[in-house]
Structures are given as C-alpha cells and as structure tokens.
Coordinates of C-alpha atoms in Angstrom, one line a residue:
M1344 CA -17.5 36.8 -66.7
T1345 CA -20.2 35.1 -64.7
P1346 CA -19.7 31.6 -63.4
G1347 CA -22.4 30.3 -65.8
R1348 CA -20.7 31.7 -68.8
D1349 CA -17.4 30.1 -67.9
A1350 CA -19.0 26.7 -67.5
M1351 CA -20.6 27.0 -70.9
D1352 CA -17.3 27.9 -72.5
E1353 CA -15.6 24.9 -70.9
R1354 CA -18.3 22.5 -72.1
L1355 CA -17.9 23.9 -75.6
G1356 CA -14.2 23.6 -75.6
A1357 CA -14.5 20.0 -74.4
R1358 CA -16.9 19.2 -77.2
L1359 CA -14.6 20.8 -79.8
K1360 CA -11.7 18.8 -78.5
L1361 CA -13.8 15.6 -78.6
C1362 CA -14.7 16.4 -82.2
M1363 CA -11.1 17.0 -83.1
Y1364 CA -10.0 13.8 -81.5
L1365 CA -12.8 11.9 -83.2
N1366 CA -11.8 13.4 -86.6
L1367 CA -8.1 12.5 -85.9
L1368 CA -9.2 9.0 -85.0
F1369 CA -11.3 8.7 -88.1
F1370 CA -8.5 10.0 -90.3
A1371 CA -6.1 7.6 -88.7
L1372 CA -8.5 4.7 -89.3
V1373 CA -8.9 5.8 -93.0
V1374 CA -5.1 6.0 -93.3
A1375 CA -4.7 2.6 -91.7
A1376 CA -7.4 1.1 -94.0
L1377 CA -5.7 2.6 -97.1
F1378 CA -2.4 1.3 -95.9
R1379 CA -3.8 -2.1 -95.5
V1380 CA -5.5 -2.0 -98.9
Q1381 CA -2.8 -0.3 -100.9
I1382 CA 0.3 -1.8 -99.2
L1383 CA -0.5 -4.9 -97.1
D1384 CA -3.3 -6.5 -99.1
H1385 CA -2.4 -5.0 -102.5
G1386 CA -2.0 -8.4 -104.1
H1387 CA -5.3 -9.7 -102.8
W1388 CA -7.3 -6.7 -104.1
R1389 CA -5.3 -6.7 -107.4
E1390 CA -6.3 -10.3 -107.9
L1391 CA -10.0 -9.5 -107.2
A1392 CA -9.9 -6.6 -109.7
D1393 CA -8.3 -8.8 -112.3
K1394 CA -11.0 -11.4 -111.9
Q1395 CA -13.7 -8.8 -112.3
N1396 CA -12.0 -7.1 -115.3
T1397 CA -10.2 -9.9 -117.1
V1398 CA -10.9 -13.5 -118.1
E1399 CA -8.4 -16.3 -118.7
V1400 CA -9.2 -18.2 -121.9
E1401 CA -7.7 -21.6 -122.7
V1402 CA -6.1 -21.7 -126.2
E1403 CA -6.6 -25.1 -127.8
P1404 CA -3.4 -26.5 -129.4
G1405 CA -3.5 -28.0 -132.9
R1406 CA -3.6 -31.8 -132.8
G1407 CA -0.7 -33.5 -134.5
C1408 CA -1.3 -35.2 -137.9
I1409 CA -0.8 -38.9 -138.7
Y1410 CA 1.0 -40.0 -141.9
D1411 CA 1.7 -43.4 -143.5
R1412 CA 5.2 -44.5 -144.2
N1413 CA 5.2 -42.7 -147.6
G1414 CA 4.0 -39.4 -146.3
Y1415 CA 0.3 -39.7 -147.2
L1416 CA -2.1 -38.0 -144.7
I1417 CA -4.1 -40.5 -142.7
A1418 CA -5.5 -38.2 -139.9
G1419 CA -5.5 -34.4 -140.0
N1420 CA -7.5 -31.4 -139.0
E1421 CA -10.0 -29.3 -140.8
S1422 CA -11.6 -25.9 -140.0
F1423 CA -15.3 -25.6 -140.4
A1424 CA -18.0 -23.1 -139.5
R1425 CA -21.2 -23.5 -137.4
F1426 CA -24.0 -21.0 -138.0
S1427 CA -26.4 -20.5 -135.2
V1428 CA -29.0 -18.0 -133.8
Y1429 CA -30.2 -17.1 -130.4
W1430 CA -33.8 -16.2 -131.0
P1431 CA -34.5 -14.2 -127.8
Q1432 CA -32.0 -11.5 -129.1
V1433 CA -33.5 -11.4 -132.6
P1434 CA -36.0 -8.5 -133.0
A1435 CA -39.1 -9.0 -135.2
E1436 CA -37.5 -7.1 -138.0
G1437 CA -34.3 -9.2 -137.8
V1438 CA -36.1 -12.5 -138.6
V1439 CA -36.0 -11.7 -142.3
E1440 CA -32.2 -11.4 -142.1
V1441 CA -31.9 -14.8 -140.4
E1442 CA -34.1 -16.4 -143.0
R1443 CA -31.9 -14.9 -145.8
V1444 CA -28.8 -16.6 -144.3
A1445 CA -30.8 -19.8 -143.9
A1446 CA -31.7 -19.7 -147.5
M1447 CA -28.1 -19.2 -148.6
L1448 CA -27.1 -22.3 -146.5
S1449 CA -29.9 -24.3 -147.9
E1450 CA -28.9 -23.4 -151.5
A1451 CA -25.3 -24.6 -150.6
G1452 CA -26.8 -28.0 -149.8
F1453 CA -26.9 -27.9 -146.0
P1454 CA -30.1 -29.1 -144.3
V1455 CA -31.5 -26.1 -142.4
P1456 CA -34.2 -26.6 -139.7
T1457 CA -37.6 -25.3 -140.8
D1458 CA -39.1 -25.1 -137.3
R1459 CA -37.9 -22.4 -134.9
K1460 CA -36.9 -23.6 -131.5
P1461 CA -36.9 -21.4 -128.4
G1462 CA -33.5 -20.2 -127.3
Y1463 CA -30.3 -21.3 -129.1
Q1464 CA -30.6 -23.1 -132.5
V1465 CA -28.0 -24.4 -134.9
L1466 CA -28.8 -23.5 -138.5
A1467 CA -26.0 -25.5 -140.2
D1468 CA -22.9 -27.3 -139.1
G1469 CA -19.8 -28.4 -140.9
V1470 CA -19.8 -25.6 -143.4
P1471 CA -16.5 -25.3 -145.3
Y1472 CA -14.4 -22.3 -144.2
P1473 CA -14.3 -20.6 -147.6
L1474 CA -18.1 -20.9 -148.0
A1475 CA -18.6 -19.6 -144.5
L1476 CA -16.5 -16.5 -145.3
D1477 CA -18.7 -15.8 -148.3
I1478 CA -21.9 -16.2 -146.4
V1479 CA -20.7 -14.0 -143.5
S1480 CA -19.7 -11.2 -145.9
R1481 CA -23.3 -11.2 -147.2
G1482 CA -25.0 -12.3 -144.0
S1483 CA -26.7 -10.8 -141.0
R1484 CA -25.5 -9.6 -137.6
M1485 CA -28.4 -11.7 -136.1
V1486 CA -26.7 -15.0 -137.0
N1487 CA -23.6 -16.2 -135.2
C1488 CA -20.8 -17.9 -137.1
A1489 CA -18.3 -19.9 -135.0
V1490 CA -15.1 -21.3 -136.6
L1491 CA -14.2 -24.7 -135.1
N1492 CA -11.7 -27.6 -135.8
R1493 CA -12.5 -31.3 -136.3
R1494 CA -10.5 -34.4 -137.0
V1495 CA -10.7 -35.7 -140.6
Y1496 CA -9.7 -39.1 -142.0
P1497 CA -9.1 -39.1 -145.7
M1498 CA -9.2 -42.9 -146.0
G1499 CA -12.4 -43.3 -143.9
D1500 CA -13.1 -46.7 -142.5
L1501 CA -10.3 -48.3 -144.5
M1502 CA -7.9 -47.1 -141.8
A1503 CA -10.3 -47.1 -138.9
P1504 CA -9.2 -50.5 -137.4
V1505 CA -5.7 -48.9 -136.8
I1506 CA -6.3 -45.2 -136.3
G1507 CA -9.6 -45.4 -134.4
R1508 CA -11.1 -41.9 -134.1
C1509 CA -11.0 -38.7 -132.2
T1510 CA -14.1 -36.6 -131.5
P1511 CA -14.8 -34.0 -128.8
D1512 CA -16.6 -36.8 -126.8
H1513 CA -14.5 -39.9 -127.6
V1514 CA -11.0 -41.1 -128.4
E1515 CA -10.1 -44.7 -129.4
G1516 CA -7.5 -46.8 -131.2
L1517 CA -4.1 -45.4 -132.1
E1518 CA -5.5 -41.9 -131.5
L1519 CA -6.1 -42.9 -127.9
Q1520 CA -2.8 -44.7 -127.4
L1521 CA -0.8 -41.7 -128.8
N1522 CA -3.1 -39.0 -127.3
R1523 CA -0.4 -37.6 -125.1
I1524 CA 1.9 -37.1 -128.1
L1525 CA -0.8 -35.8 -130.5
Q1526 CA -2.8 -33.5 -128.3
G1527 CA -0.2 -30.9 -127.5
V1528 CA -0.2 -28.5 -124.5
P1529 CA -3.0 -25.9 -124.1
G1530 CA -2.1 -22.3 -123.9
H1531 CA -3.7 -19.4 -121.9
M1532 CA -4.7 -16.0 -123.1
F1533 CA -5.8 -13.2 -120.7
L1534 CA -8.5 -10.9 -122.1
E1535 CA -10.0 -7.7 -120.6
R1536 CA -13.7 -7.0 -120.5
S1537 CA -15.0 -4.0 -122.4
A1538 CA -18.0 -1.9 -121.8
W1539 CA -19.7 -3.4 -124.8
K1540 CA -19.8 -6.9 -123.3
N1541 CA -17.1 -8.2 -125.6
Y1542 CA -13.4 -8.9 -125.0
S1543 CA -10.3 -7.1 -126.1
L1544 CA -6.7 -8.1 -125.8
R1545 CA -4.8 -6.9 -122.8
D1546 CA -1.5 -5.1 -123.1
P1547 CA 1.6 -7.0 -124.2
D1548 CA 2.8 -7.5 -120.6
S1549 CA -0.1 -9.9 -119.8
R1550 CA 0.8 -13.4 -118.7
D1551 CA -0.2 -15.1 -122.0
E1552 CA 1.1 -18.6 -122.6
P1553 CA 1.0 -19.8 -126.3
A1554 CA -0.4 -23.2 -127.0
V1555 CA 2.1 -25.9 -128.0
D1556 CA 0.8 -28.0 -131.0
G1557 CA 0.9 -31.8 -130.8
L1558 CA 3.6 -33.8 -132.5
D1559 CA 3.0 -35.3 -135.9
V1560 CA 3.3 -39.1 -136.2
V1561 CA 4.6 -41.2 -139.1
L1562 CA 3.4 -44.8 -139.1
T1563 CA 4.9 -48.0 -140.5
I1564 CA 1.6 -48.6 -142.3
D1565 CA 1.5 -48.3 -146.0
A1566 CA -1.8 -46.7 -147.0
R1567 CA -1.9 -48.6 -150.3
F1568 CA -1.5 -52.0 -148.6
Q1569 CA -4.0 -51.1 -145.9
A1570 CA -6.6 -50.2 -148.5
I1571 CA -6.0 -53.5 -150.4
A1572 CA -6.2 -55.6 -147.3
Q1573 CA -9.3 -54.0 -146.0
E1574 CA -11.1 -54.2 -149.3
E1575 CA -10.3 -57.8 -149.9
L1576 CA -11.0 -58.8 -146.4
A1577 CA -14.4 -57.2 -146.4
A1578 CA -15.3 -59.0 -149.7
A1579 CA -14.2 -62.4 -148.3
V1580 CA -16.0 -62.0 -145.0
E1581 CA -19.2 -61.0 -146.8
M1582 CA -19.0 -63.7 -149.4
S1583 CA -18.3 -66.5 -146.8
G1584 CA -20.7 -65.3 -144.1
S1585 CA -17.8 -65.2 -141.6
E1586 CA -18.5 -63.5 -138.3
W1587 CA -15.2 -61.5 -138.5
G1588 CA -11.9 -61.5 -140.3
A1589 CA -8.4 -60.0 -139.8
V1590 CA -5.4 -59.5 -142.0
V1591 CA -1.9 -58.5 -140.8
L1592 CA 0.9 -57.6 -143.3
A1593 CA 4.4 -57.3 -141.6
D1594 CA 7.9 -56.7 -142.6
P1595 CA 9.7 -59.7 -141.0
R1596 CA 13.1 -58.0 -141.1
N1597 CA 12.2 -55.4 -138.4
G1598 CA 8.7 -56.0 -137.2
D1599 CA 7.1 -53.1 -139.0
I1600 CA 3.4 -53.4 -139.5
L1601 CA 2.5 -52.6 -143.1
A1602 CA -1.2 -53.2 -142.9
M1603 CA -3.7 -54.2 -140.2
A1604 CA -7.2 -54.9 -141.5
S1605 CA -10.2 -55.9 -139.4
Y1606 CA -13.8 -56.5 -140.5
P1607 CA -16.5 -55.6 -139.8
V1608 CA -15.4 -52.1 -138.8
R1609 CA -18.8 -51.1 -137.3
D1610 CA -21.8 -52.8 -135.9
S1611 CA -25.3 -52.4 -137.2
Y1612 CA -25.7 -49.2 -135.2
G1613 CA -22.6 -47.6 -136.8
V1614 CA -20.5 -48.0 -133.6
P1615 CA -16.8 -49.0 -134.2
V1616 CA -16.1 -52.6 -133.1
R1617 CA -12.9 -54.2 -131.9
N1618 CA -9.8 -54.5 -133.9
H1619 CA -9.7 -58.3 -134.3
C1620 CA -6.0 -58.3 -135.2
V1621 CA -5.1 -57.6 -131.5
Q1622 CA -8.4 -57.9 -129.6
S1623 CA -9.6 -61.4 -130.6
N1624 CA -8.2 -64.8 -129.8
H1625 CA -8.4 -67.8 -131.9
E1626 CA -7.0 -71.4 -132.1
P1627 CA -4.2 -71.3 -134.7
G1628 CA -5.0 -74.9 -136.0
S1629 CA -2.5 -76.2 -138.5
T1630 CA -0.8 -72.9 -138.8
F1631 CA 0.9 -73.8 -135.5
K1632 CA 2.6 -77.0 -136.9
P1633 CA 5.7 -75.2 -138.2
F1634 CA 6.6 -74.2 -134.6
V1635 CA 6.5 -77.8 -133.5
L1636 CA 8.8 -78.6 -136.4
A1637 CA 11.1 -75.7 -135.4
A1638 CA 11.4 -77.0 -131.8
A1639 CA 12.2 -80.5 -132.9
M1640 CA 14.8 -79.5 -135.6
E1641 CA 16.5 -76.8 -133.5
E1642 CA 17.0 -79.3 -130.7
G1643 CA 18.3 -82.0 -133.0
L1644 CA 15.4 -84.3 -132.2
A1645 CA 14.2 -84.7 -135.8
F1646 CA 15.3 -84.3 -139.4
L1647 CA 13.3 -83.6 -142.6
S1648 CA 14.3 -87.0 -143.9
D1649 CA 12.7 -88.8 -141.0
S1650 CA 9.6 -90.8 -141.9
F1651 CA 6.3 -91.3 -140.1
D1652 CA 3.7 -94.0 -140.8
V1653 CA 0.3 -92.2 -140.9
S1654 CA -1.5 -94.7 -143.0
R1655 CA -3.9 -95.7 -140.3
G1656 CA -5.3 -92.1 -140.3
W1657 CA -5.7 -91.8 -136.6
L1658 CA -3.7 -91.9 -133.3
E1659 CA -4.9 -92.6 -129.8
V1660 CA -3.6 -90.3 -127.0
S1661 CA -4.8 -90.8 -123.5
G1662 CA -8.0 -92.5 -124.7
V1663 CA -8.7 -89.7 -127.3
R1664 CA -8.5 -90.5 -131.0
I1665 CA -6.8 -87.8 -133.1
H1666 CA -7.6 -88.0 -136.8
D1667 CA -6.2 -86.6 -140.0
S1668 CA -8.7 -84.3 -141.7
H1669 CA -8.2 -86.0 -145.0
P1670 CA -7.1 -89.5 -146.0
I1671 CA -3.3 -90.1 -146.2
D1672 CA -2.7 -93.8 -146.8
S1673 CA 1.1 -93.8 -146.8
T1674 CA 4.3 -93.2 -144.9
L1675 CA 5.4 -89.5 -145.0
S1676 CA 8.7 -87.8 -144.6
L1677 CA 8.8 -85.1 -141.9
A1678 CA 8.6 -82.4 -144.6
E1679 CA 5.5 -84.1 -146.1
V1680 CA 3.9 -84.3 -142.7
I1681 CA 3.9 -80.5 -142.5
S1682 CA 3.3 -79.8 -146.2
Q1683 CA 0.3 -82.2 -146.3
S1684 CA -0.8 -81.0 -142.8
S1685 CA -1.0 -84.4 -141.2
N1686 CA -2.4 -84.2 -137.6
V1687 CA -1.2 -87.8 -136.9
G1688 CA 2.3 -87.2 -138.1
T1689 CA 2.6 -83.9 -136.2
V1690 CA 1.5 -85.6 -132.9
M1691 CA 4.1 -88.3 -133.6
L1692 CA 6.7 -85.5 -134.0
A1693 CA 5.6 -83.8 -130.8
R1694 CA 6.2 -87.1 -128.9
T1695 CA 9.9 -86.7 -129.6
I1696 CA 10.0 -83.4 -127.9
P1697 CA 10.1 -83.1 -124.0
D1698 CA 7.1 -81.2 -122.6
S1699 CA 9.2 -78.5 -121.1
V1700 CA 11.1 -78.0 -124.4
L1701 CA 7.9 -77.6 -126.5
Y1702 CA 6.4 -75.3 -123.9
G1703 CA 9.6 -73.2 -123.8
Y1704 CA 9.6 -72.7 -127.6
C1705 CA 6.0 -71.6 -127.5
G1706 CA 7.0 -68.8 -125.2
R1707 CA 10.1 -68.0 -127.2
F1708 CA 8.0 -67.5 -130.3
G1709 CA 5.9 -65.0 -128.4
F1710 CA 2.8 -66.9 -127.6
G1711 CA 1.0 -66.4 -124.3
R1712 CA 1.9 -62.8 -123.9
A1713 CA 1.0 -59.5 -125.6
T1714 CA 3.3 -58.3 -128.3
G1715 CA 3.4 -54.7 -127.0
V1716 CA 2.1 -53.1 -130.1
E1717 CA 1.1 -49.4 -129.8
L1718 CA -2.6 -50.1 -129.6
P1719 CA -5.0 -50.3 -126.7
G1720 CA -6.7 -53.4 -125.5
E1721 CA -4.3 -56.0 -126.9
L1722 CA -4.9 -59.5 -125.6
D1723 CA -2.2 -61.9 -124.3
G1724 CA -3.6 -65.0 -126.1
L1725 CA -3.7 -68.2 -124.1
L1726 CA -0.8 -70.7 -123.4
N1727 CA -1.8 -72.9 -120.5
P1728 CA 1.0 -73.6 -118.0
M1729 CA 2.3 -77.2 -118.0
S1730 CA 0.7 -77.7 -114.5
A1731 CA -2.7 -77.4 -116.2
W1732 CA -2.0 -79.9 -119.0
S1733 CA -4.0 -83.1 -119.3
G1734 CA -2.8 -86.3 -120.9
V1735 CA -3.9 -85.1 -124.3
S1736 CA -2.8 -81.4 -124.0
K1737 CA 0.6 -81.8 -125.7
A1738 CA -1.0 -83.6 -128.7
N1739 CA -3.7 -80.9 -128.9
L1740 CA -1.0 -78.1 -128.7
A1741 CA 0.9 -79.7 -131.5
I1742 CA -2.0 -79.3 -133.9
G1743 CA -3.0 -75.8 -132.7
Q1744 CA -5.6 -76.6 -130.1
E1745 CA -5.6 -75.7 -126.4
I1746 CA -3.8 -72.5 -127.4
C1747 CA -5.1 -69.2 -128.5
V1748 CA -3.3 -66.5 -130.4
T1749 CA -4.1 -63.2 -132.0
P1750 CA -3.5 -62.6 -135.7
L1751 CA -0.7 -60.2 -134.8
Q1752 CA 1.1 -62.8 -132.6
L1753 CA 0.9 -65.3 -135.4
A1754 CA 2.4 -62.7 -137.8
M1755 CA 5.3 -62.0 -135.5
A1756 CA 6.0 -65.7 -134.9
Y1757 CA 6.1 -66.5 -138.6
S1758 CA 8.4 -63.5 -139.1
V1759 CA 10.9 -65.5 -137.0
I1760 CA 10.9 -68.2 -139.7
A1761 CA 11.0 -65.6 -142.5
N1762 CA 13.9 -63.5 -141.2
G1763 CA 16.3 -66.3 -140.2
G1764 CA 15.3 -66.9 -136.6
V1765 CA 14.9 -63.6 -134.7
L1766 CA 11.8 -62.5 -132.9
Y1767 CA 10.9 -58.8 -133.3
G1768 CA 8.2 -56.9 -131.4
P1769 CA 5.7 -55.2 -133.8
R1770 CA 6.3 -51.6 -134.6
L1771 CA 3.4 -49.4 -135.7
V1772 CA 5.0 -45.9 -135.1
R1773 CA 8.0 -45.1 -137.2
S1774 CA 8.8 -41.6 -136.0
T1775 CA 7.4 -38.5 -134.3
G1776 CA 8.2 -34.8 -134.6
R1777 CA 7.5 -31.6 -136.5
E1778 CA 9.0 -29.2 -139.0
G1779 CA 11.9 -31.4 -140.1
E1780 CA 12.9 -32.5 -136.6
W1781 CA 11.9 -36.2 -136.4
N1782 CA 12.8 -38.9 -133.9
D1783 CA 12.8 -42.5 -135.0
W1784 CA 11.1 -45.0 -132.8
N1785 CA 13.2 -48.1 -132.0
V1786 CA 13.0 -51.4 -133.6
F1787 CA 12.2 -54.0 -130.9
E1788 CA 14.5 -57.0 -131.2
R1789 CA 13.4 -59.6 -128.7
G1790 CA 16.1 -62.2 -129.3
R1791 CA 17.1 -65.2 -131.4
V1792 CA 14.6 -68.1 -131.3
I1793 CA 16.1 -70.6 -133.9
S1794 CA 19.1 -70.7 -136.1
G1795 CA 19.2 -69.3 -139.6
E1796 CA 19.7 -72.9 -140.9
T1797 CA 16.6 -74.2 -139.2
A1798 CA 14.6 -71.2 -140.4
A1799 CA 15.7 -71.8 -144.0
E1800 CA 14.8 -75.5 -143.8
I1801 CA 11.3 -74.7 -142.5
R1802 CA 10.8 -72.1 -145.3
A1803 CA 11.6 -74.8 -147.8
V1804 CA 8.9 -77.0 -146.2
L1805 CA 6.4 -74.2 -146.4
V1806 CA 7.2 -73.7 -150.1
S1807 CA 6.3 -77.3 -150.7
A1808 CA 3.1 -76.8 -148.7
V1809 CA 2.1 -74.2 -151.3
E1810 CA 3.5 -75.8 -154.4
Q1811 CA 2.6 -79.4 -153.6
G1812 CA 0.5 -79.5 -150.5
T1813 CA -2.7 -77.9 -149.0
G1814 CA -1.8 -74.3 -149.9
G1815 CA -1.8 -74.6 -153.7
V1816 CA -4.4 -71.9 -154.2
A1817 CA -2.1 -69.3 -152.5
R1818 CA 0.4 -69.6 -155.4
I1819 CA 1.3 -66.3 -157.1
P1820 CA 2.7 -66.4 -160.7
G1821 CA 6.3 -65.3 -160.8
V1822 CA 6.9 -65.3 -157.0
R1823 CA 7.8 -68.2 -154.7
V1824 CA 5.4 -68.3 -151.8
A1825 CA 6.0 -70.1 -148.5
G1826 CA 2.9 -70.7 -146.4
K1827 CA 0.7 -72.9 -144.3
T1828 CA -3.1 -73.4 -144.2
G1829 CA -5.0 -73.7 -141.0
T1830 CA -8.4 -75.0 -140.2
A1831 CA -9.4 -75.0 -136.5
E1832 CA -12.7 -76.3 -135.1
R1833 CA -13.9 -73.7 -132.6
L1834 CA -15.1 -76.2 -130.0
S1835 CA -15.7 -73.4 -127.5
R1836 CA -18.4 -72.2 -129.9
G1837 CA -19.9 -75.6 -130.5
R1838 CA -19.6 -78.5 -132.9
G1839 CA -19.3 -77.7 -136.6
V1840 CA -17.9 -74.2 -136.0
Y1841 CA -14.6 -73.5 -137.7
L1842 CA -11.9 -70.9 -138.4
S1843 CA -10.1 -70.6 -141.7
A1844 CA -6.5 -69.3 -141.7
F1845 CA -3.5 -68.9 -143.9
V1846 CA -0.1 -67.5 -143.2
G1847 CA 2.4 -66.9 -146.0
M1848 CA 5.6 -65.0 -146.9
V1849 CA 7.1 -63.7 -150.1
P1850 CA 9.6 -64.1 -151.7
A1851 CA 10.2 -67.4 -150.1
D1852 CA 14.0 -67.4 -150.3
A1853 CA 14.4 -64.0 -148.5
P1854 CA 11.0 -62.9 -147.3
E1855 CA 10.2 -59.2 -147.1
L1856 CA 6.5 -59.6 -146.5
V1857 CA 4.6 -61.9 -144.1
A1858 CA 0.8 -62.0 -144.4
V1859 CA -1.7 -63.5 -142.0
V1860 CA -5.3 -64.0 -143.0
V1861 CA -7.9 -65.3 -140.5
M1862 CA -11.7 -65.6 -140.9
D1863 CA -13.8 -66.8 -138.0
R1864 CA -16.9 -68.9 -138.3
P1865 CA -17.5 -68.9 -142.0
E1866 CA -20.3 -70.9 -143.6
Y1867 CA -19.5 -74.6 -143.5
A1868 CA -18.4 -74.8 -147.2
Y1869 CA -15.7 -72.3 -146.5
R1870 CA -14.3 -73.8 -143.3
W1871 CA -11.0 -75.0 -144.8
G1872 CA -8.0 -72.7 -144.9
S1873 CA -7.5 -73.7 -148.5
A1874 CA -11.0 -72.7 -149.4
L1875 CA -11.2 -69.2 -147.9
A1876 CA -8.1 -67.8 -146.3
A1877 CA -5.6 -69.0 -148.8
P1878 CA -7.4 -67.5 -151.8
A1879 CA -7.8 -64.2 -149.9
F1880 CA -4.1 -64.2 -149.3
Q1881 CA -3.4 -64.7 -152.9
R1882 CA -5.6 -61.8 -154.0
I1883 CA -4.2 -59.5 -151.3
V1884 CA -0.5 -60.2 -151.9
S1885 CA -1.0 -60.2 -155.7
R1886 CA -2.4 -56.6 -155.5
V1887 CA 0.3 -55.6 -153.1
L1888 CA 3.0 -56.7 -155.5
S1889 CA 1.2 -55.0 -158.4
S1890 CA 1.3 -51.7 -156.4
E1891 CA 4.8 -52.2 -155.1
P1892 CA 6.7 -54.8 -157.2
G1893 CA 9.9 -54.1 -155.2
V1894 CA 8.4 -56.0 -152.3
A1895 CA 9.3 -59.3 -154.0
L1896 CA 12.8 -58.1 -154.8
A1897 CA 13.9 -55.1 -152.7
P1898 CA 12.9 -53.2 -149.5
V1899 CA 9.6 -51.4 -149.3
G1900 CA 10.1 -47.7 -150.1
D1901 CA 11.0 -45.2 -147.4
V1902 CA 9.4 -41.9 -146.5
E1903 CA 10.8 -39.2 -148.8
G1904 CA 10.3 -35.5 -149.1
L1905 CA 7.8 -34.9 -146.3
M1906 CA 9.8 -36.4 -143.5
A1907 CA 13.6 -36.0 -142.9
A1908 CA 13.6 -38.4 -140.1
G1909 CA 16.3 -37.8 -137.5
S1910 CA 17.6 -40.1 -134.9
G1911 CA 16.5 -40.5 -131.3
E1912 CA 14.9 -42.9 -128.8
T1913 CA 11.4 -44.0 -128.3
P1914 CA 9.4 -41.4 -126.3

C-alpha cells in the first residue's frame, strides 16, 4: 500500500471509533435518563401522569337533620333539579328541543325565561326530583339537568328564631352554632378522564375516601309549643305596635328550652333579624322584685308578715323621689308589697339588705353573664359593679332599673323559684347521633341559690299576685298560676317609652313550665305588663295546656320511636 492509502485508512478508522464512542455515550445517556425517569424519579412522573389523566372530586356529605323533642323534623335536606342550557353548544336544529323542555317546565308551573341570554342560562330551578326524572326521560340532550341538595324547614319562620338557616352562602342561628356537628366530613373520589371529555370511575384500588354524613340533632324544643308561642307573639306585637317581642318557655326542673319565639323574624327586606330572646337587653322592671324578696328572706332579713307603710306613695332616695305607679293608701304586708307591685315598699325592703348581699344574689341568679345557651351572639346583660353605684343605684336595682337582662336570663332566674332553688343553665340540644346511637347532652346544674322553703314562700306570693294583685288577667281556669307583671320605662330610649313584661309558672305548687313574655316599646295604651304581656301569657299557656294537658300534671312527653337516646357526654 502507498503511504497515502494508509493515512486514509487510519483517518477512517478513527472516525468509526469516534462514531462508536459517541453511540455508546448516547446509549449510556439514554439508559441513565431512563433510569432516572423509571427508577429515581418514578414517583414524580407518576404524580404528573395522574394529574393529567385523573381528577380528584370532593364528595359532599349529607348534612345532619334537626328534630324537636318528639321526633318531628325541623330541618332536613331535599334533592331538587336545576335545568340549564349552554347556548354556544346548541346547534340551530337543537333549539326546538330546548324549547320543548322549556314548555314542559312551564306547564309544570315553573317560570321559564323567555329571552335567550348568551352563554349559560338557567331554565328552571328547584324542580322536584320525581318531576325532573319524568322531564329528563322525555327531554333533550341539549338541556343539562343537575341534581342538587338544599336545606328545608317544614315549619318555615315559626322555627327561624331558633334554627336560623343554612344556605350555600350563609349559615346562622343554631345551624351555625352546631355547624361542626351537622356538616359532616367531605369525602374524595378519584376519576379518570376519558377520550370523550367525560369522567369514568377508576379501578377499585383508587384512593377514594367516602364522605361521612353529619350527625342528627334532637332539640329540647317542642314544635307545638314553638308554633303557639310564635303565632301568639306575632299577633300581640302587631296589635300593640311593639317594636319587638320575645317569648321563652322553659322546663324549670332541668333548664330545657321548650320554645323560644322572637318577632319580627325578618326586616322589611326579608332579611332575618336578631333573636331577641338572647340578643336584646331590657330593664326587667317589676319582674325583678321577687329576687329582692328572695335575698331578704334567704338571709333572714325579712318575713312575709312584716309590714311597710307605703301610704304616702313616694320615697326619697339621695334626692330622687321614687313613686308607686298606682295609688296604694295603706300599710302593706311584705307579701302584698310584691303582689301589688309597690315600688316604695320594695325599696324599703332593699334597705334591709346590705349592698354586697343584694349584689351577690343578683349574680347567683345568673344576671350579668351569658347563660351559655347553644346559640351565637348571646348578650351578657348588664349588672353594674358596686364601684359604679350612685346613691340611688340600689333603689333603682330593687325595682328593676339600672340592670339589663335578656328574656332567657329572666326565664332561668324564675326557674330557680319554680324548681325549689337551683339555677340551671339552659339546654337547647338534647342529644346528637345517628342510626339509633344517640348521645345525651348534659343538664347544666349551676348550683343552689335559695332554699326550697324560700322558693315555696315566693311562689305563694306570686300566686297572690295573679289571683289578687296586678297579674289577674294571667289566670287560667283550672290551673294555679304564679307570676309577676313588669312595666319598665325605657329611659335610654326617651321619656314615655315603656316595656311590657310578664313571667309566670304553672302549676304553681310544682311548676313544670316557666313562661316569659316581653314586648318592647308598645303603644302607650299597652305599656302596662297587665295590659299586654300578661294576656299574651294567658293565651300562650292556655293553648300549650290544650295541646299537652300533662304539662299541668306530669312531665312533658319524651322522644319515642324515632330516637333511642343513649348515654354520653356533651361533645
């Protein structure tokens, strides 16, 4: 071979070797990349693939239902259908099919829009599920039908002050307070994308998590009593021109709330307003006088046979004259001071009680602090500390001024007198659970305030207040009623503005029902407790006894059938 030929062969061999080395290097890089993808970064790429091919869908849990103490449904869930159309996907020939579905909805009584809107448009909402199935079976593929759930309230606004409401945009009232219990835990479902732009279920090994439905709730409320209280309260407020009214019915033996009515329920725009039973303060007026009597008698500072000369009709305290609201030209026994609602006699009684003792009993009866009921927004009321008292504060306190209470606080305090001296916290939730496994919520006993003997003597005074005193219009044939009227001038609202109140209990000898009726700022002719609140009490309690005569004789009925309540502690 010639030298030139040898050099050419060497260069060719070198090039072949270079190509071979480059191929080997490329192969090694490919293997390394595959190793990284398949072995080292397998989890990362698997996750990316899952995100591209699958979607995680949240599964909404069923919201728990709410029942009254007898098992009647108060708040539940209902399936409904929403018919809609996305016009950009409807061809010209499909418009006739859409119009046919719209005609069926219109014939069923649903208002269907007549003007076509660009894009997405709802044809009808709230269509009952059975009707929706029938329309779908005869309908068009051009119309979408979505099945949704919504909260329903069979009693409507009659129960609204207690329950509130739950919508996709807003939760309030008891629905809000118990939301954690009612709402359940959402689940998760993993779906795989198909070539037809729909979803199909993945294999059984997918990481699906089923939703856990919320717990059902049984209240202490009796739906019958609630309806009666709400209806009578609304009528009384409208008749008297009151700004608002509230009614609380409670079982004094354990603090159970049997009804809690508040009116108005909505403002002029249809928006729910506050629950005045727990979210409005008011001066108790003369309904506070029995607690002054309780303090004096429990401490042995006064006796029912004591006499007070109130014939002058007024009493001066630190330069301020306190008058009786009606002439009393005589000397009264202590029992008559309360039954005839003498302001002068009550201030005389308060003078026998040391300031710290009277203030202490106000706190022991539960005034000045929230009751802890299972409702949002409860007010504390107002009980000024002794350091803020003026020379006339004690006298004002004795007749229910310079103190503010909520109707619920007043009901719990009167329950002390009714049950023999023990203060209970109010209980609105009786039990929670599902499918026969129920946990009772605890009764909240706060402690003894007065003796049973003192409570019995005060009840006897309150009976005379109804049978011989200012509360005569609250009498109910066949049942002994113990109660007290209250008329408070709302000085913070201006002169001539009053509040009418009555608190009563039946049967007087062993009360099983305490009822508080409060109406704020009625027309002047209705300002007296005896003119407005006491008659409303009489109508409400009379209807309650007609629907459940055992209230006057035996315990209110228990939940039967629907709930087999177990035992347990408060969540």
